[in-house]
Amino acid sequence: MASDFEVEFIERDDRNARFVVRGLTPAFANGIRRAMIADVPTMSIDTVRFVENSSVMFDEMIGLRLGLVPLTTPLDDYETGETATLALDVEGPATAYSGDLRSSDDLVQPADENIPIIELKEGQRLELEADAVLDRGREHAKHQGGVAVGYRHLQRVDVVGDAGEFDEQESNILRGVIETEDDELVLTDEFDNDLTERYPGKEVEVHDVPGAFVFHVETDGSVTAEELVLRAADSIGDRAAELEEKVAV
Amino acid sequence: MELRVIEKTDDELRMEIAGEDHTFMNVLKGALLETAGVAAATYDMNPEQSGGQTEPILSVKTEGDVDPLDAVGDAAGRVRELTDDFRTAFESAA
């Protein structure tokens, strides 16, 4: 197993990252992907105590909606199962938004402020106290930090010659990231995913690059994309360390 | 992670690794197959609803004088090194 990894970013911001890793085995790439989805814990509302709910919805339905609100998660401060308390108090006529949630911990806040919870009419009121708990996506999808996580093989495009002068150019659609002959990494969006846009009148060959994977990671805002990847790798590493220790005994 | 050895001889091991799923088992199997002295390695896992054995069972067969438990330890160490390397590479690129 090659262990000299090479990582190169193509896109990167808080919630979204696209990067190429070289030197990976498919098993390891998939392990990291699965860990990002199911094993990196996030905070999510799990228990709700209603003080007043005169809205048109049952407590349970509002509880479900609250659970689906992504909360920022300080993973260093919480252990799995630990809770933080949030409160909400909105009186109609108004719409209760995720941004109306008041948290006991400044680091545990709704990741988005504009998620509607319920519209309240004149005289309706929603007042509640909720406990957010840290848990993993394996337990409930509301604890998934990564919402769109996947990888593709890196593809290398080589120009092998000119297309026949009178040949009809058929579009050659690729998605993701390609590596050009100059070892440049190019996002396929840049040429409308169509190789004939980038290499008009040329004949090209496309090959998979062995051991190179293009990851695309998008999070719901509870953790940054970067932290999600690192925590996923750590979660596999921790389990390996645990096994190593237990087998040695 | 709870380990339970089901069968163990000088060159064969069957062991239940309770609490794990494909995420870790497939990585471990991949590492085992690349470990020196391992002739065969696989794991078997049944879906939740199957009603029988649902925890993964790791099977390892070794050749030469390699103890299968040591091979599992080596492979786990390898996985840990890999994740550490990955972390370093990722952090330096970020």
Short mmCIF file of C-alpha atoms in Angstrom, two decimals:
data_model
loop_
_atom_site.label_atom_id
_atom_site.label_comp_id
_atom_site.label_asym_id
_atom_site.label_seq_id
_atom_site.Cartn_x
_atom_site.Cartn_y
_atom_site.Cartn_z
CA MET A 1 0.00 0.00 0.00
CA ALA A 2 1.54 3.26 -1.05
CA SER A 3 1.54 5.60 1.89
CA ASP A 4 2.94 8.70 0.23
CA PHE A 5 -0.19 10.70 -0.14
CA GLU A 6 -0.41 13.80 -2.22
CA VAL A 7 -3.33 16.14 -1.69
CA GLU A 8 -4.21 19.01 -3.96
CA PHE A 9 -7.20 21.30 -3.57
CA ILE A 10 -9.28 22.43 -6.51
CA GLU A 11 -12.10 24.19 -4.71
CA ARG A 12 -12.26 25.07 -1.09
CA ASP A 13 -14.50 27.07 1.16
CA ASP A 14 -16.17 26.52 4.50
CA ARG A 15 -18.81 24.03 3.50
CA ASN A 16 -17.56 22.83 0.20
CA ALA A 17 -14.30 21.25 -0.87
CA ARG A 18 -13.01 19.43 -3.90
CA PHE A 19 -9.58 17.87 -3.76
CA VAL A 20 -7.47 15.22 -5.41
CA VAL A 21 -5.70 12.58 -3.35
CA ARG A 22 -3.02 10.42 -4.93
CA GLY A 23 -1.71 7.16 -3.56
CA LEU A 24 -5.00 5.89 -2.15
CA THR A 25 -6.41 2.40 -2.38
CA PRO A 26 -10.10 2.12 -3.23
CA ALA A 27 -10.75 0.51 0.17
CA PHE A 28 -9.20 3.42 2.01
CA ALA A 29 -10.96 6.02 -0.11
CA ASN A 30 -14.29 4.37 0.54
CA GLY A 31 -13.54 4.03 4.24
CA ILE A 32 -12.98 7.76 4.48
CA ARG A 33 -16.10 8.51 2.51
CA ARG A 34 -18.23 6.26 4.69
CA ALA A 35 -16.70 7.66 7.86
CA MET A 36 -17.51 11.21 6.73
CA ILE A 37 -21.16 10.27 6.25
CA ALA A 38 -21.86 8.02 9.20
CA ASP A 39 -19.11 8.32 11.79
CA VAL A 40 -18.32 12.00 12.30
CA PRO A 41 -20.78 13.15 14.97
CA THR A 42 -22.72 16.42 14.93
CA MET A 43 -25.06 18.17 17.36
CA SER A 44 -28.75 17.90 16.67
CA ILE A 45 -31.89 18.56 18.69
CA ASP A 46 -33.13 15.31 20.17
CA THR A 47 -35.47 16.12 23.07
CA VAL A 48 -38.00 18.95 23.17
CA ARG A 49 -40.01 20.22 26.12
CA PHE A 50 -42.97 22.28 24.98
CA VAL A 51 -44.11 25.11 27.18
CA GLU A 52 -46.75 26.29 24.76
CA ASN A 53 -47.64 25.09 21.31
CA SER A 54 -50.79 26.64 19.94
CA SER A 55 -49.60 26.33 16.34
CA VAL A 56 -51.39 24.16 13.79
CA MET A 57 -48.89 21.35 14.15
CA PHE A 58 -48.46 18.60 16.70
CA ASP A 59 -45.50 18.74 19.07
CA GLU A 60 -43.95 15.70 17.38
CA MET A 61 -43.93 17.31 13.94
CA ILE A 62 -42.25 20.43 15.28
CA GLY A 63 -39.81 18.21 17.16
CA LEU A 64 -38.84 16.50 13.92
CA ARG A 65 -38.34 19.81 12.16
CA LEU A 66 -36.17 21.10 14.98
CA GLY A 67 -34.06 17.94 14.79
CA LEU A 68 -33.31 18.58 11.14
CA VAL A 69 -31.85 22.05 11.81
CA PRO A 70 -28.04 21.78 11.46
CA LEU A 71 -26.19 23.11 14.50
CA THR A 72 -22.58 24.19 14.56
CA THR A 73 -20.60 21.59 16.45
CA PRO A 74 -17.47 22.23 18.51
CA LEU A 75 -16.16 18.65 18.38
CA ASP A 76 -13.38 19.32 20.86
CA ASP A 77 -15.79 20.42 23.59
CA TYR A 78 -18.38 17.66 23.43
CA GLU A 79 -18.33 13.89 23.82
CA THR A 80 -20.90 11.66 22.15
CA GLY A 81 -24.10 11.82 24.20
CA GLU A 82 -23.41 15.22 25.79
CA THR A 83 -26.09 17.83 25.40
CA ALA A 84 -26.56 21.57 24.99
CA THR A 85 -29.82 23.38 25.62
CA LEU A 86 -31.63 25.66 23.19
CA ALA A 87 -34.81 27.65 23.57
CA LEU A 88 -37.34 29.15 21.21
CA ASP A 89 -40.10 31.64 21.89
CA VAL A 90 -42.06 33.14 18.98
CA GLU A 91 -45.51 34.66 19.03
CA GLY A 92 -47.71 35.06 15.96
CA PRO A 93 -48.28 36.57 13.57
CA ALA A 94 -44.75 35.64 12.58
CA THR A 95 -42.73 32.77 11.20
CA ALA A 96 -40.49 30.91 13.61
CA TYR A 97 -37.08 30.53 11.99
CA SER A 98 -34.06 28.48 13.03
CA GLY A 99 -32.39 31.82 13.75
CA ASP A 100 -34.87 32.39 16.59
CA LEU A 101 -33.32 29.53 18.55
CA ARG A 102 -31.35 30.79 21.54
CA SER A 103 -28.54 28.54 22.66
CA SER A 104 -26.92 28.06 26.06
CA ASP A 105 -23.57 27.54 24.31
CA ASP A 106 -22.26 30.22 21.93
CA LEU A 107 -20.48 27.53 19.93
CA VAL A 108 -23.67 25.54 19.34
CA GLN A 109 -25.77 27.72 17.05
CA PRO A 110 -28.02 27.07 14.07
CA ALA A 111 -25.73 26.82 11.04
CA ASP A 112 -28.34 28.63 8.96
CA GLU A 113 -30.60 31.33 10.34
CA ASN A 114 -33.29 31.22 7.68
CA ILE A 115 -34.78 27.75 7.96
CA PRO A 116 -38.52 28.14 8.55
CA ILE A 117 -39.86 25.97 11.36
CA ILE A 118 -43.51 26.98 11.27
CA GLU A 119 -45.66 29.93 10.32
CA LEU A 120 -47.70 31.27 13.24
CA LYS A 121 -50.95 33.18 12.81
CA GLU A 122 -52.47 35.80 15.10
CA GLY A 123 -52.76 34.46 18.65
CA GLN A 124 -50.60 31.37 18.06
CA ARG A 125 -47.48 30.90 20.07
CA LEU A 126 -44.57 28.49 20.19
CA GLU A 127 -42.41 28.30 23.26
CA LEU A 128 -40.10 25.41 23.95
CA GLU A 129 -36.85 24.23 25.38
CA ALA A 130 -34.78 21.66 23.53
CA ASP A 131 -31.73 19.51 24.18
CA ALA A 132 -29.27 19.00 21.37
CA VAL A 133 -27.17 15.87 21.64
CA LEU A 134 -23.93 14.86 19.94
CA ASP A 135 -24.30 11.64 17.97
CA ARG A 136 -23.32 9.96 14.74
CA GLY A 137 -25.03 9.71 11.35
CA ARG A 138 -25.24 5.97 11.87
CA GLU A 139 -27.84 6.59 14.58
CA HIS A 140 -29.97 9.13 12.75
CA ALA A 141 -29.54 11.02 9.48
CA LYS A 142 -29.97 14.34 11.32
CA HIS A 143 -26.52 13.75 12.80
CA GLN A 144 -24.87 13.52 9.39
CA GLY A 145 -22.29 16.24 8.95
CA GLY A 146 -21.56 15.45 5.31
CA VAL A 147 -24.58 15.91 3.09
CA ALA A 148 -22.98 15.31 -0.30
CA VAL A 149 -19.81 13.30 -0.05
CA GLY A 150 -18.35 11.28 -2.87
CA TYR A 151 -15.35 10.56 -5.00
CA ARG A 152 -14.51 9.78 -8.61
CA HIS A 153 -11.42 8.52 -10.33
CA LEU A 154 -9.19 11.23 -11.65
CA GLN A 155 -9.21 11.06 -15.44
CA ARG A 156 -6.33 11.99 -17.66
CA VAL A 157 -7.01 13.40 -21.07
CA ASP A 158 -4.37 12.95 -23.79
CA VAL A 159 -4.58 14.49 -27.22
CA VAL A 160 -3.65 11.73 -29.66
CA GLY A 161 -4.19 13.53 -32.95
CA ASP A 162 -6.54 15.53 -35.09
CA ALA A 163 -10.06 14.43 -35.70
CA GLY A 164 -10.86 13.61 -39.32
CA GLU A 165 -11.60 16.79 -41.23
CA PHE A 166 -15.11 15.79 -42.23
CA ASP A 167 -15.96 13.75 -39.17
CA GLU A 168 -18.87 14.95 -37.17
CA GLN A 169 -17.69 15.93 -33.70
CA GLU A 170 -19.67 14.07 -31.12
CA SER A 171 -19.79 15.58 -27.68
CA ASN A 172 -17.62 13.79 -25.16
CA ILE A 173 -19.06 14.41 -21.73
CA LEU A 174 -16.95 14.10 -18.58
CA ARG A 175 -17.78 15.15 -15.07
CA GLY A 176 -15.57 16.02 -12.16
CA VAL A 177 -11.94 16.88 -12.65
CA ILE A 178 -9.53 16.03 -15.46
CA GLU A 179 -5.78 16.03 -15.61
CA THR A 180 -4.40 17.53 -18.80
CA GLU A 181 -1.19 16.68 -20.62
CA ASP A 182 0.55 19.51 -18.78
CA ASP A 183 -0.41 17.88 -15.45
CA GLU A 184 -2.90 20.62 -14.81
CA LEU A 185 -6.08 19.83 -12.89
CA VAL A 186 -9.12 21.31 -14.59
CA LEU A 187 -12.70 21.30 -13.35
CA THR A 188 -14.96 20.01 -16.11
CA ASP A 189 -17.42 22.86 -15.42
CA GLU A 190 -14.89 25.18 -17.01
CA PHE A 191 -15.52 23.72 -20.46
CA ASP A 192 -19.17 22.84 -19.97
CA ASN A 193 -18.28 19.18 -19.21
CA ASP A 194 -17.66 18.61 -22.89
CA LEU A 195 -14.17 17.69 -24.09
CA THR A 196 -14.93 18.87 -27.63
CA GLU A 197 -15.32 22.38 -26.20
CA ARG A 198 -11.81 22.27 -24.78
CA TYR A 199 -10.14 20.34 -27.60
CA PRO A 200 -12.09 21.25 -30.75
CA GLY A 201 -11.06 19.24 -33.78
CA LYS A 202 -8.81 16.95 -31.77
CA GLU A 203 -8.99 13.28 -31.05
CA VAL A 204 -8.52 12.59 -27.36
CA GLU A 205 -8.12 9.57 -25.18
CA VAL A 206 -9.37 9.39 -21.60
CA HIS A 207 -7.79 7.13 -19.00
CA ASP A 208 -8.30 6.65 -15.28
CA VAL A 209 -5.27 7.64 -13.23
CA PRO A 210 -4.52 4.72 -10.89
CA GLY A 211 -4.76 5.48 -7.18
CA ALA A 212 -5.94 9.06 -7.70
CA PHE A 213 -9.35 10.06 -6.38
CA VAL A 214 -11.22 13.32 -6.67
CA PHE A 215 -13.22 13.88 -3.50
CA HIS A 216 -16.12 16.24 -3.34
CA VAL A 217 -17.22 17.08 0.18
CA GLU A 218 -20.15 19.24 1.12
CA THR A 219 -21.26 19.69 4.71
CA ASP A 220 -24.48 21.02 6.24
CA GLY A 221 -22.54 23.71 8.10
CA SER A 222 -22.20 21.91 11.42
CA VAL A 223 -18.49 21.41 10.77
CA THR A 224 -16.21 22.74 8.04
CA ALA A 225 -15.46 20.47 5.10
CA GLU A 226 -11.81 20.35 6.14
CA GLU A 227 -12.61 19.27 9.68
CA LEU A 228 -15.02 16.64 8.40
CA VAL A 229 -12.28 14.99 6.33
CA LEU A 230 -9.75 15.08 9.15
CA ARG A 231 -12.21 13.75 11.71
CA ALA A 232 -13.19 10.93 9.36
CA ALA A 233 -9.55 9.91 8.94
CA ASP A 234 -9.07 10.10 12.71
CA SER A 235 -12.12 7.97 13.38
CA ILE A 236 -10.67 5.16 11.23
CA GLY A 237 -7.24 5.68 12.76
CA ASP A 238 -8.62 5.50 16.29
CA ARG A 239 -10.39 2.25 15.58
CA ALA A 240 -7.23 0.79 14.07
CA ALA A 241 -5.28 1.83 17.16
CA GLU A 242 -7.90 0.23 19.38
CA LEU A 243 -7.75 -3.03 17.45
CA GLU A 244 -3.96 -3.01 17.45
CA GLU A 245 -4.00 -2.63 21.21
CA LYS A 246 -6.63 -5.29 21.84
CA VAL A 247 -4.98 -7.83 19.58
CA ALA A 248 -1.64 -7.34 21.32
CA VAL A 249 -3.11 -8.29 24.71
CA MET B 1 -15.18 -2.63 19.52
CA GLU B 2 -15.47 -6.07 21.16
CA LEU B 3 -13.29 -8.90 19.95
CA ARG B 4 -14.25 -12.56 20.23
CA VAL B 5 -12.04 -15.27 18.80
CA ILE B 6 -14.18 -18.03 17.31
CA GLU B 7 -11.49 -20.28 15.95
CA LYS B 8 -7.74 -20.05 16.14
CA THR B 9 -4.99 -22.36 14.90
CA ASP B 10 -1.36 -21.67 14.02
CA ASP B 11 -2.23 -20.33 10.61
CA GLU B 12 -5.95 -19.60 10.70
CA LEU B 13 -8.12 -17.17 12.62
CA ARG B 14 -11.81 -16.44 12.72
CA MET B 15 -12.72 -13.52 14.92
CA GLU B 16 -15.84 -11.48 15.54
CA ILE B 17 -15.28 -7.72 15.69
CA ALA B 18 -18.49 -6.48 17.25
CA GLY B 19 -19.60 -2.90 16.74
CA GLU B 20 -17.86 -2.36 13.41
CA ASP B 21 -19.24 -2.22 9.88
CA HIS B 22 -17.95 -2.08 6.31
CA THR B 23 -16.36 1.31 6.94
CA PHE B 24 -13.57 -0.14 9.04
CA MET B 25 -13.67 -3.83 8.05
CA ASN B 26 -13.03 -3.21 4.37
CA VAL B 27 -10.11 -0.91 5.13
CA LEU B 28 -8.71 -3.52 7.51
CA LYS B 29 -9.17 -6.32 4.99
CA GLY B 30 -7.40 -4.24 2.35
CA ALA B 31 -4.49 -3.68 4.69
CA LEU B 32 -4.36 -7.36 5.69
CA LEU B 33 -4.11 -8.48 2.09
CA GLU B 34 -1.01 -6.33 1.73
CA THR B 35 0.57 -7.57 4.95
CA ALA B 36 3.53 -9.93 4.65
CA GLY B 37 2.70 -13.55 5.46
CA VAL B 38 -1.05 -13.26 4.86
CA ALA B 39 -2.32 -15.84 2.39
CA ALA B 40 -5.98 -14.92 2.54
CA ALA B 41 -8.15 -12.43 4.37
CA THR B 42 -11.82 -11.61 4.18
CA TYR B 43 -14.74 -10.59 6.32
CA ASP B 44 -18.35 -11.58 6.34
CA MET B 45 -21.21 -9.41 7.46
CA ASN B 46 -24.94 -9.96 7.35
CA PRO B 47 -27.66 -7.34 7.16
CA GLU B 48 -29.51 -6.27 10.27
CA GLN B 49 -32.75 -8.04 9.31
CA SER B 50 -31.14 -11.41 8.60
CA GLY B 51 -31.77 -12.46 12.17
CA GLY B 52 -28.52 -14.36 12.54
CA GLN B 53 -24.94 -13.27 12.97
CA THR B 54 -24.92 -9.57 12.16
CA GLU B 55 -21.56 -8.56 13.57
CA PRO B 56 -18.67 -8.82 11.10
CA ILE B 57 -16.45 -11.90 11.23
CA LEU B 58 -12.88 -11.52 10.10
CA SER B 59 -11.15 -14.58 8.64
CA VAL B 60 -7.39 -14.63 8.16
CA LYS B 61 -5.14 -17.37 6.85
CA THR B 62 -1.38 -16.98 7.02
CA GLU B 63 1.60 -18.78 5.55
CA GLY B 64 5.09 -19.31 6.89
CA ASP B 65 5.50 -18.79 10.62
CA VAL B 66 3.24 -15.79 10.88
CA ASP B 67 0.67 -15.89 13.67
CA PRO B 68 -2.65 -14.65 12.31
CA LEU B 69 -3.29 -12.49 15.38
CA ASP B 70 0.06 -10.76 14.85
CA ALA B 71 -0.87 -10.21 11.21
CA VAL B 72 -4.09 -8.50 12.30
CA GLY B 73 -2.08 -6.33 14.69
CA ASP B 74 0.35 -5.41 11.91
CA ALA B 75 -2.48 -4.54 9.54
CA ALA B 76 -4.18 -2.38 12.17
CA GLY B 77 -0.90 -0.59 12.77
CA ARG B 78 -0.61 -0.05 9.04
CA VAL B 79 -4.09 1.47 8.87
CA ARG B 80 -3.22 3.81 11.72
CA GLU B 81 -0.04 4.92 9.95
CA LEU B 82 -2.01 5.47 6.76
CA THR B 83 -4.57 7.69 8.45
CA ASP B 84 -1.79 9.66 10.13
CA ASP B 85 -0.03 10.10 6.78
CA PHE B 86 -3.28 11.12 5.18
CA ARG B 87 -3.88 13.70 7.91
CA THR B 88 -0.39 15.15 7.46
CA ALA B 89 -0.73 15.32 3.68
CA PHE B 90 -4.20 16.85 3.91
CA GLU B 91 -3.19 19.45 6.46
CA SER B 92 -0.13 20.56 4.52
CA ALA B 93 -2.26 21.01 1.39
CA ALA B 94 -5.02 22.86 3.24
#
